[in-house]
Amino acid sequence: MDIVKEIILSTEEQQIISSDLAHNYQIVPKEDTANLISFFISESASKETVKDELELILGKSIKLYTVSIDIINRALILYYRKGKRDTGQDNSNTEKFKFASQDFLEELIFEAKDIGSSDIHFEVFKDEARVRYRIDGKLTEKYKIERDNYLELVNKIKIKSNLDITEKRLPQDGRINYDDFDIRVSILPTLHGEKIVMRILGRDTAHLSMDKLGMAQNEKELYLEALKASKGIILISGPTGSGKTTTLYASLKELNKVTSNIVTVEDPIEYTLKGINQVQLREDIGLTFTNALKTFLRQDPDIIMLGEIRDGATAEMAIRASLTGHLVLSTIHTNSALGTISRLIDMGVPAFLIAETLKISVAQRLVRKLCNTCKESAVLKGNEYNNETFDGIKEHWISKGCENCHYTGYKGRTAIYEIIPIDSILTQEIKKNSTNLEESISDYKESNLSGKAIRLVQNGITSIEEVYSIIIENKG
């Protein structure tokens, strides 16, 4: 038996066989040459039988190197993550994983969905191209593709998305529809070719619930109270991928009554909600947030949801809608709940109008949780992090990686919220155009994003590395 402590595979080596084949035979690629493929194999496997079957399937001579079952299992979990649809039976051969396969794009899409990927990135460079999956907020490289094959793949995606295959100079947006999910396709011309990002959009709304968002009880009560307003604006802020849209949809489900007329304009429509009138943004034909909102006001709405407030014109229309007796929900890109107020002022919205219409400001982030099976405690050294925020933390938890978390060290995510209701004191400060609003929210200061993130570290739920950027950005 060869002495191997850990198997490390490049992206190209992973592509030698499919996930089904690897798990079925308990093998991991070692090397692929013109006439020979060598594999690591579990010491408990029948080498002769596996060798004969692999030579028949792969059409090459096979050489097997025996290693312990623990090493094989670690490599399989790390490099060949199994999805929900995997049956454990080998119903494919390696050609399915070769680009030449007509089903490559379909297999890639369903593989990404099955293992919980939110986005698929197709990128081309000078000499090669690659495919990456975003899983739990992090990108991981999955495939390498030759440049010539990449061009063919781009055309296949354009055809499935009903886009112009001859247009290579301008960005394009499209959509692919499946029975139980949709895909939003964004194409961007870059230096060496077109980059494509596919966003996987699920249609299952069962998980959309205020109880499942992760708000603390007092936070949920504050937020639900704001949702009861007959008019005004509710804004949710955070970077891309922080869960803003999920919070919006859960809010709409809470508000969705037969007595209310709810209209939305979104880009894209991520979930279909029965009883709600949803409009897809189409800026290419002039259907912008601003123009849609003008039409909405003639549709006798009670509640309006805007996917995002991007500019002053949209902000002005949202303010106008709230002043005329409508409840408006939307998202905005800021670092904190108070930052939302500054952002609206920067967009040209008068401070007194913000004070009159804004009901509650919410900032949120998604944080990866440490795997409970393998996380380890460690003493925090004084010079390990150059931030006084950590002075009171003597012990913290670090990610290690195990079979349970696919050797990432993390399993699942949790949301943290900063919720600031616009009460009478804060309203007066906003009207004064005060530059020091922090003192007006002393009752909520301990509930800011930085404080929430630190408590997650102290309670061993996540690592300092995971929340460090949140703490630095929101340390005020």
Coordinates of C-alpha atoms in Angstrom, one line a residue:
M1 CA 0.0 0.0 0.0
D2 CA 1.4 3.4 -1.0
I3 CA 2.0 5.9 1.8
V4 CA -0.3 8.8 0.9
K5 CA -1.6 11.1 3.6
E6 CA -3.9 13.2 1.5
I7 CA -5.1 13.2 -2.1
I8 CA -5.0 16.6 -3.8
L9 CA -6.7 17.0 -7.2
S10 CA -6.5 19.8 -9.7
T11 CA -9.6 20.8 -11.6
E12 CA -8.5 18.9 -14.7
E13 CA -7.9 15.7 -12.7
Q14 CA -11.3 15.9 -11.2
Q15 CA -12.8 15.9 -14.7
I16 CA -11.3 12.5 -15.6
I17 CA -14.3 10.7 -14.1
S18 CA -17.9 11.6 -13.0
S19 CA -19.0 11.8 -9.4
D20 CA -21.1 8.6 -9.9
L21 CA -18.2 6.7 -11.2
A22 CA -15.9 7.8 -8.4
H23 CA -18.4 6.9 -5.6
N24 CA -19.5 3.7 -7.2
Y25 CA -15.9 2.2 -7.4
Q26 CA -14.4 4.2 -4.5
I27 CA -11.7 5.6 -6.7
V28 CA -10.0 8.9 -7.1
P29 CA -7.9 9.9 -10.2
K30 CA -4.1 10.0 -9.8
E31 CA -2.9 10.6 -13.4
D32 CA -4.2 10.5 -17.0
T33 CA -1.8 9.9 -19.8
A34 CA -2.3 9.0 -23.5
N35 CA -2.8 5.3 -22.9
L36 CA -3.1 4.9 -19.2
I37 CA -5.2 6.3 -16.3
S38 CA -4.1 5.6 -12.8
F39 CA -6.4 5.8 -9.8
F40 CA -6.2 5.6 -6.0
I41 CA -8.6 2.9 -4.8
S42 CA -9.8 1.9 -1.4
E43 CA -7.9 -1.0 0.2
S44 CA -11.2 -2.8 0.7
A45 CA -12.1 -2.8 -3.0
S46 CA -11.6 -5.7 -5.4
K47 CA -8.8 -4.4 -7.5
E48 CA -9.0 -6.9 -10.4
T49 CA -12.8 -6.5 -10.8
V50 CA -12.6 -2.7 -10.7
K51 CA -9.6 -2.7 -13.1
D52 CA -11.4 -4.8 -15.7
E53 CA -14.7 -2.8 -15.5
L54 CA -12.9 0.6 -15.7
E55 CA -10.9 -0.4 -18.7
L56 CA -14.1 -1.4 -20.4
I57 CA -15.8 1.9 -19.5
L58 CA -12.9 4.3 -20.1
G59 CA -11.3 2.6 -23.0
K60 CA -7.8 2.9 -21.6
S61 CA -5.4 0.7 -19.6
I62 CA -5.9 1.2 -15.8
K63 CA -3.4 1.2 -12.9
L64 CA -4.6 1.2 -9.3
Y65 CA -2.8 2.4 -6.2
T66 CA -4.3 1.2 -2.9
V67 CA -4.8 3.6 -0.1
S68 CA -6.8 3.6 3.1
I69 CA -10.6 4.0 3.0
D70 CA -10.4 7.1 5.1
I71 CA -8.2 8.9 2.5
I72 CA -10.5 7.8 -0.3
N73 CA -13.6 9.0 1.6
R74 CA -12.0 12.4 2.3
A75 CA -11.1 12.9 -1.3
L76 CA -14.6 11.8 -2.5
I77 CA -16.3 14.2 -0.2
L78 CA -14.0 17.0 -1.0
Y79 CA -13.9 16.7 -4.8
Y80 CA -17.0 14.7 -5.7
R81 CA -19.8 16.2 -3.7
K82 CA -23.0 14.2 -4.2
G83 CA -26.3 15.9 -4.9
K84 CA -29.8 15.1 -4.0
R85 CA -30.5 13.3 -7.2
D86 CA -27.5 10.9 -6.9
T87 CA -28.6 7.3 -6.5
G88 CA -25.2 5.8 -5.9
Q89 CA -25.5 3.7 -9.0
D90 CA -23.2 4.2 -11.9
N91 CA -25.6 5.0 -14.8
S92 CA -23.1 7.0 -16.7
N93 CA -19.6 6.9 -18.2
T94 CA -16.9 9.4 -18.4
E95 CA -18.1 10.7 -21.7
K96 CA -20.9 12.4 -19.9
F97 CA -18.4 14.6 -18.2
K98 CA -16.5 15.4 -21.4
F99 CA -17.4 18.6 -23.1
A100 CA -18.2 16.7 -26.3
S101 CA -21.3 15.3 -24.7
Q102 CA -24.5 17.0 -25.9
D103 CA -25.8 16.8 -22.4
F104 CA -22.9 18.6 -20.7
L105 CA -24.7 21.9 -20.2
E106 CA -27.8 20.1 -18.8
E107 CA -25.8 17.9 -16.5
L108 CA -23.8 20.9 -15.3
I109 CA -27.0 22.9 -14.5
F110 CA -28.6 20.0 -12.6
E111 CA -25.4 19.1 -10.8
A112 CA -25.1 22.7 -9.6
K113 CA -28.7 22.8 -8.4
D114 CA -28.5 19.5 -6.6
I115 CA -25.5 20.4 -4.6
G116 CA -27.0 23.7 -3.5
S117 CA -25.2 26.1 -5.7
S118 CA -26.8 29.6 -6.1
D119 CA -24.8 30.7 -9.2
I120 CA -22.8 29.2 -12.0
H121 CA -19.9 31.3 -13.4
F122 CA -18.5 30.7 -16.9
E123 CA -15.3 32.6 -17.5
V124 CA -12.9 32.7 -20.4
F125 CA -9.2 33.8 -20.4
K126 CA -6.4 33.9 -22.9
D127 CA -5.6 30.2 -23.0
E128 CA -8.5 28.5 -21.3
A129 CA -11.9 28.8 -19.7
R130 CA -13.4 27.6 -16.4
V131 CA -16.7 26.9 -14.7
R132 CA -17.2 27.8 -11.0
Y133 CA -20.0 27.2 -8.6
R134 CA -21.0 29.5 -5.7
I135 CA -21.9 27.3 -2.7
D136 CA -22.8 28.8 0.7
G137 CA -21.6 32.2 -0.6
K138 CA -18.1 31.0 -1.8
L139 CA -16.9 30.3 -5.3
T140 CA -15.3 27.0 -6.1
E141 CA -13.7 25.9 -9.4
K142 CA -15.4 22.9 -10.9
Y143 CA -14.4 22.5 -14.6
K144 CA -11.7 23.6 -17.0
I145 CA -12.7 24.0 -20.6
E146 CA -10.7 24.5 -23.8
R147 CA -11.3 27.9 -25.5
D148 CA -12.7 26.4 -28.7
N149 CA -15.2 24.4 -26.7
Y150 CA -16.1 27.4 -24.5
L151 CA -17.3 29.3 -27.6
E152 CA -19.7 26.4 -28.4
L153 CA -20.9 26.3 -24.8
V154 CA -21.7 30.1 -24.9
N155 CA -23.8 29.5 -28.0
K156 CA -25.7 26.7 -26.4
I157 CA -26.5 28.9 -23.4
K158 CA -27.6 31.7 -25.7
I159 CA -29.9 29.4 -27.6
K160 CA -31.5 28.0 -24.4
S161 CA -31.9 31.6 -23.1
N162 CA -33.5 32.9 -26.4
L163 CA -30.6 35.3 -26.8
D164 CA -28.9 36.6 -30.0
I165 CA -25.9 34.3 -30.7
T166 CA -24.5 36.8 -33.2
E167 CA -24.3 39.6 -30.6
K168 CA -20.9 39.5 -28.9
R169 CA -20.2 43.1 -28.2
L170 CA -23.1 44.1 -25.8
P171 CA -24.3 42.6 -22.5
Q172 CA -27.4 40.4 -22.7
D173 CA -29.9 39.1 -20.2
G174 CA -32.0 36.0 -20.6
R175 CA -33.9 33.3 -18.8
I176 CA -34.1 29.5 -18.9
N177 CA -37.2 27.8 -17.5
Y178 CA -37.5 24.3 -16.0
D179 CA -40.4 22.6 -14.3
D180 CA -39.4 23.4 -10.7
F181 CA -36.8 26.2 -11.1
D182 CA -35.7 29.0 -13.4
I183 CA -32.3 30.3 -14.3
R184 CA -31.5 34.0 -14.9
V185 CA -28.7 34.4 -17.5
S186 CA -26.4 37.4 -17.6
I187 CA -23.8 37.7 -20.4
L188 CA -21.0 40.3 -20.2
P189 CA -18.3 40.9 -23.0
T190 CA -14.8 40.8 -21.5
L191 CA -11.3 41.1 -22.8
H192 CA -11.0 37.5 -24.0
G193 CA -14.7 36.7 -24.7
E194 CA -18.1 36.6 -23.0
K195 CA -18.5 35.8 -19.3
I196 CA -21.7 34.2 -18.2
V197 CA -23.3 34.0 -14.8
M198 CA -26.4 31.8 -14.2
R199 CA -28.4 32.5 -11.1
I200 CA -30.5 29.5 -10.1
L201 CA -34.0 30.6 -8.9
G202 CA -36.1 28.2 -7.0
R203 CA -39.9 28.3 -7.1
D204 CA -40.4 26.6 -3.8
T205 CA -41.8 29.2 -1.4
A206 CA -42.4 26.9 1.6
H207 CA -39.3 28.2 3.4
L208 CA -40.4 31.8 3.0
S209 CA -41.7 32.6 6.5
M210 CA -41.0 35.3 9.0
D211 CA -40.3 32.6 11.6
K212 CA -37.6 31.1 9.5
L213 CA -35.6 34.3 8.7
G214 CA -33.5 34.1 11.9
M215 CA -34.7 37.3 13.5
A216 CA -34.6 37.5 17.3
Q217 CA -38.1 37.6 18.9
N218 CA -37.8 41.3 19.7
E219 CA -36.6 42.1 16.2
K220 CA -39.4 40.2 14.6
E221 CA -41.9 42.1 16.7
L222 CA -40.5 45.4 15.7
Y223 CA -40.5 44.4 12.0
L224 CA -44.0 42.9 12.1
E225 CA -45.3 46.1 13.7
A226 CA -43.8 48.1 10.8
L227 CA -45.5 45.8 8.3
K228 CA -48.9 46.7 9.8
A229 CA -48.6 50.3 8.6
S230 CA -51.0 51.4 5.9
K231 CA -48.5 53.7 4.3
G232 CA -44.8 54.5 4.4
I233 CA -41.5 52.8 3.3
I234 CA -39.7 49.8 4.7
L235 CA -36.2 49.4 3.4
I236 CA -33.8 46.4 3.7
S237 CA -30.1 47.0 3.1
G238 CA -27.1 44.8 2.5
P239 CA -24.6 43.7 -0.1
T240 CA -25.4 41.2 -2.9
G241 CA -26.1 37.7 -1.5
S242 CA -27.1 38.9 2.0
G243 CA -30.6 37.5 1.9
K244 CA -32.5 40.8 1.3
T245 CA -34.8 39.3 -1.4
T246 CA -35.7 36.4 0.9
T247 CA -36.7 38.8 3.6
L248 CA -38.8 40.8 1.1
Y249 CA -40.6 37.7 -0.1
A250 CA -41.3 36.5 3.5
S251 CA -42.7 40.0 4.2
L252 CA -45.0 39.7 1.1
K253 CA -46.2 36.3 2.2
E254 CA -47.1 37.8 5.6
L255 CA -49.0 40.7 3.9
N256 CA -50.7 38.6 1.3
K257 CA -54.4 38.8 2.1
V258 CA -57.4 38.6 -0.1
T259 CA -58.3 42.2 1.0
S260 CA -55.0 43.7 -0.3
N261 CA -53.8 44.5 -3.8
I262 CA -50.1 43.8 -3.9
V263 CA -48.0 44.7 -7.0
T264 CA -44.2 44.1 -7.4
V265 CA -41.6 45.0 -10.0
E266 CA -38.5 42.8 -9.8
D267 CA -35.3 42.0 -11.5
P268 CA -35.5 39.0 -11.6
I269 CA -38.7 37.5 -10.3
E270 CA -37.1 34.9 -8.0
Y271 CA -40.3 33.3 -6.5
T272 CA -43.8 33.1 -7.8
L273 CA -46.3 34.1 -5.1
K274 CA -50.0 33.3 -5.7
G275 CA -52.2 36.3 -5.2
I276 CA -49.5 38.8 -5.9
N277 CA -49.2 40.7 -9.2
Q278 CA -45.5 40.4 -10.2
V279 CA -43.8 42.4 -13.0
Q280 CA -40.4 41.6 -14.5
L281 CA -38.2 44.6 -15.1
R282 CA -37.4 45.2 -18.8
E283 CA -35.1 48.2 -19.1
D284 CA -34.3 47.3 -22.7
I285 CA -37.9 48.3 -23.7
G286 CA -38.3 51.1 -21.1
L287 CA -39.9 49.2 -18.3
T288 CA -37.8 50.6 -15.5
F289 CA -38.5 50.7 -11.8
T290 CA -39.6 54.4 -12.1
N291 CA -41.9 53.8 -15.1
A292 CA -43.4 50.7 -13.5
L293 CA -44.1 52.6 -10.3
K294 CA -45.9 55.4 -12.2
T295 CA -48.2 52.7 -13.7
F296 CA -48.6 51.0 -10.3
L297 CA -50.2 54.1 -8.8
R298 CA -53.0 53.8 -11.4
Q299 CA -53.6 50.1 -10.4
D300 CA -55.2 50.9 -7.1
P301 CA -52.5 49.1 -5.0
D302 CA -52.3 48.8 -1.3
I303 CA -48.8 47.5 -1.1
I304 CA -45.9 48.0 -3.6
M305 CA -42.7 46.1 -3.7
L306 CA -39.7 47.5 -5.7
G307 CA -36.8 45.0 -6.1
E308 CA -34.3 47.8 -5.5
I309 CA -34.0 51.6 -5.1
R310 CA -31.1 52.3 -7.4
D311 CA -31.3 56.0 -8.1
G312 CA -32.8 59.3 -7.1
A313 CA -35.7 59.0 -9.6
T314 CA -36.8 55.6 -8.1
A315 CA -36.4 56.9 -4.6
E316 CA -38.5 60.0 -5.4
M317 CA -41.3 57.9 -6.9
A318 CA -41.2 55.5 -3.8
I319 CA -41.5 58.5 -1.5
R320 CA -44.4 59.9 -3.6
A321 CA -46.2 56.5 -3.5
S322 CA -45.8 56.3 0.3
L323 CA -47.1 59.8 0.8
T324 CA -50.3 59.0 -1.2
G325 CA -51.3 56.2 1.1
H326 CA -49.3 53.1 0.0
L327 CA -47.0 50.8 1.9
V328 CA -43.7 50.5 -0.1
L329 CA -41.1 47.7 0.5
S330 CA -37.7 47.8 -1.2
T331 CA -34.0 47.1 -0.9
I332 CA -31.0 49.5 -1.0
H333 CA -27.3 49.0 -1.0
T334 CA -25.8 50.4 2.2
N335 CA -23.5 49.0 5.0
S336 CA -25.9 49.7 7.9
A337 CA -29.4 50.5 8.8
L338 CA -28.5 54.2 9.5
G339 CA -26.5 54.3 6.3
T340 CA -29.8 53.9 4.5
I341 CA -30.8 57.4 5.6
S342 CA -27.6 58.9 4.4
R343 CA -27.9 57.1 1.1
L344 CA -31.4 58.5 0.4
I345 CA -30.1 62.0 1.2
D346 CA -27.2 61.5 -1.2
M347 CA -29.8 60.5 -3.9
G348 CA -31.5 63.9 -3.4
V349 CA -34.4 62.9 -1.2
P350 CA -35.2 65.8 1.2
A351 CA -34.5 64.9 4.8
F352 CA -38.0 65.9 6.0
L353 CA -39.6 63.5 3.5
I354 CA -37.4 60.6 4.7
A355 CA -38.5 61.4 8.3
E356 CA -42.2 61.4 7.3
T357 CA -42.2 58.2 5.2
L358 CA -39.5 55.8 6.4
K359 CA -41.0 53.4 8.9
I360 CA -38.2 51.0 9.6
S361 CA -34.6 50.4 8.3
V362 CA -33.2 46.9 8.3
A363 CA -29.6 45.9 7.5
Q364 CA -28.7 42.2 7.2
R365 CA -25.9 39.8 6.4
L366 CA -25.6 36.0 5.9
V367 CA -22.9 34.3 8.0
R368 CA -21.6 30.8 7.5
K369 CA -21.9 28.6 10.6
L370 CA -19.0 26.5 11.9
C371 CA -19.5 22.8 11.5
N372 CA -20.4 21.4 15.0
T373 CA -18.7 18.1 14.3
C374 CA -15.2 19.4 13.7
K375 CA -14.9 23.0 15.0
E376 CA -12.1 23.5 17.5
S377 CA -11.5 26.1 20.2
A378 CA -8.3 28.1 20.2
V379 CA -6.7 30.8 22.3
L380 CA -6.9 34.2 20.7
K381 CA -3.4 35.7 20.6
G382 CA -3.0 39.4 21.2
N383 CA -1.4 40.2 17.8
E384 CA -3.6 37.8 15.8
Y385 CA -6.1 40.5 14.8
N386 CA -5.3 44.1 14.8
N387 CA -8.6 45.3 16.3
E388 CA -9.5 46.4 19.8
T389 CA -12.9 44.9 19.3
F390 CA -11.4 41.4 20.1
D391 CA -9.7 42.5 23.3
G392 CA -12.3 40.9 25.4
I393 CA -12.3 37.6 23.5
K394 CA -9.8 35.1 25.1
E395 CA -11.0 32.0 23.3
H396 CA -12.6 31.5 19.8
W397 CA -13.5 28.7 17.5
I398 CA -11.8 27.8 14.2
S399 CA -12.9 25.7 11.2
K400 CA -11.1 22.4 10.6
G401 CA -13.1 20.4 8.1
C402 CA -14.6 16.9 8.1
E403 CA -16.8 14.6 6.2
N404 CA -20.0 16.2 7.7
C405 CA -19.2 19.6 6.2
H406 CA -17.4 18.4 3.0
Y407 CA -14.1 19.6 4.6
T408 CA -15.1 23.2 4.3
G409 CA -15.3 23.7 8.1
Y410 CA -18.7 25.3 7.8
K411 CA -22.2 23.9 7.5
G412 CA -25.2 26.1 6.8
R413 CA -25.7 29.9 7.2
T414 CA -27.5 32.1 9.6
A415 CA -28.7 35.7 9.2
I416 CA -27.9 38.6 11.4
Y417 CA -30.1 41.8 11.4
E418 CA -29.8 45.4 12.5
I419 CA -33.3 46.7 12.9
I420 CA -34.0 50.4 13.6
P421 CA -37.6 51.7 13.8
I422 CA -37.9 55.3 12.9
D423 CA -39.4 56.6 16.2
S424 CA -40.2 60.2 17.1
I425 CA -36.7 61.0 18.4
L426 CA -35.0 59.8 15.3
T427 CA -37.6 61.5 13.1
Q428 CA -36.8 64.8 14.7
E429 CA -33.0 64.3 14.2
I430 CA -33.5 63.3 10.5
K431 CA -35.6 66.5 10.0
K432 CA -32.8 68.5 11.4
N433 CA -30.5 66.8 8.9
S434 CA -28.3 65.8 11.9
T435 CA -24.9 64.2 11.1
N436 CA -24.8 62.3 14.4
L437 CA -27.8 60.0 14.3
E438 CA -26.0 57.4 16.4
E439 CA -26.9 59.0 19.7
S440 CA -30.5 58.9 18.7
I441 CA -30.5 55.1 18.6
S442 CA -28.8 54.3 21.9
D443 CA -31.5 51.8 22.7
Y444 CA -30.6 49.8 19.6
K445 CA -26.8 50.3 19.6
E446 CA -26.0 47.0 21.1
S447 CA -28.0 45.3 18.3
N448 CA -25.9 46.5 15.4
L449 CA -24.3 44.1 12.9
S450 CA -20.9 44.3 14.5
G451 CA -22.2 43.4 18.0
K452 CA -24.3 40.5 16.5
A453 CA -21.2 39.2 14.7
I454 CA -19.1 39.3 17.8
R455 CA -21.7 37.4 19.8
L456 CA -21.7 34.7 17.1
V457 CA -17.9 34.4 17.6
Q458 CA -18.2 34.3 21.4
N459 CA -20.9 31.6 21.3
G460 CA -18.9 29.5 18.9
I461 CA -21.4 29.7 16.1
T462 CA -18.9 31.1 13.6
S463 CA -15.2 32.1 13.2
I464 CA -13.6 35.5 13.4
E465 CA -12.4 35.0 9.8
E466 CA -16.0 34.7 8.6
V467 CA -17.3 37.9 10.3
Y468 CA -14.1 40.0 10.3
S469 CA -15.2 42.2 7.4
I470 CA -18.7 42.7 9.0
I471 CA -17.1 43.8 12.3
I472 CA -14.6 46.2 10.6
E473 CA -17.3 47.8 8.4
N474 CA -19.8 48.2 11.2
K475 CA -17.6 48.8 14.2
G476 CA -19.2 52.2 15.0

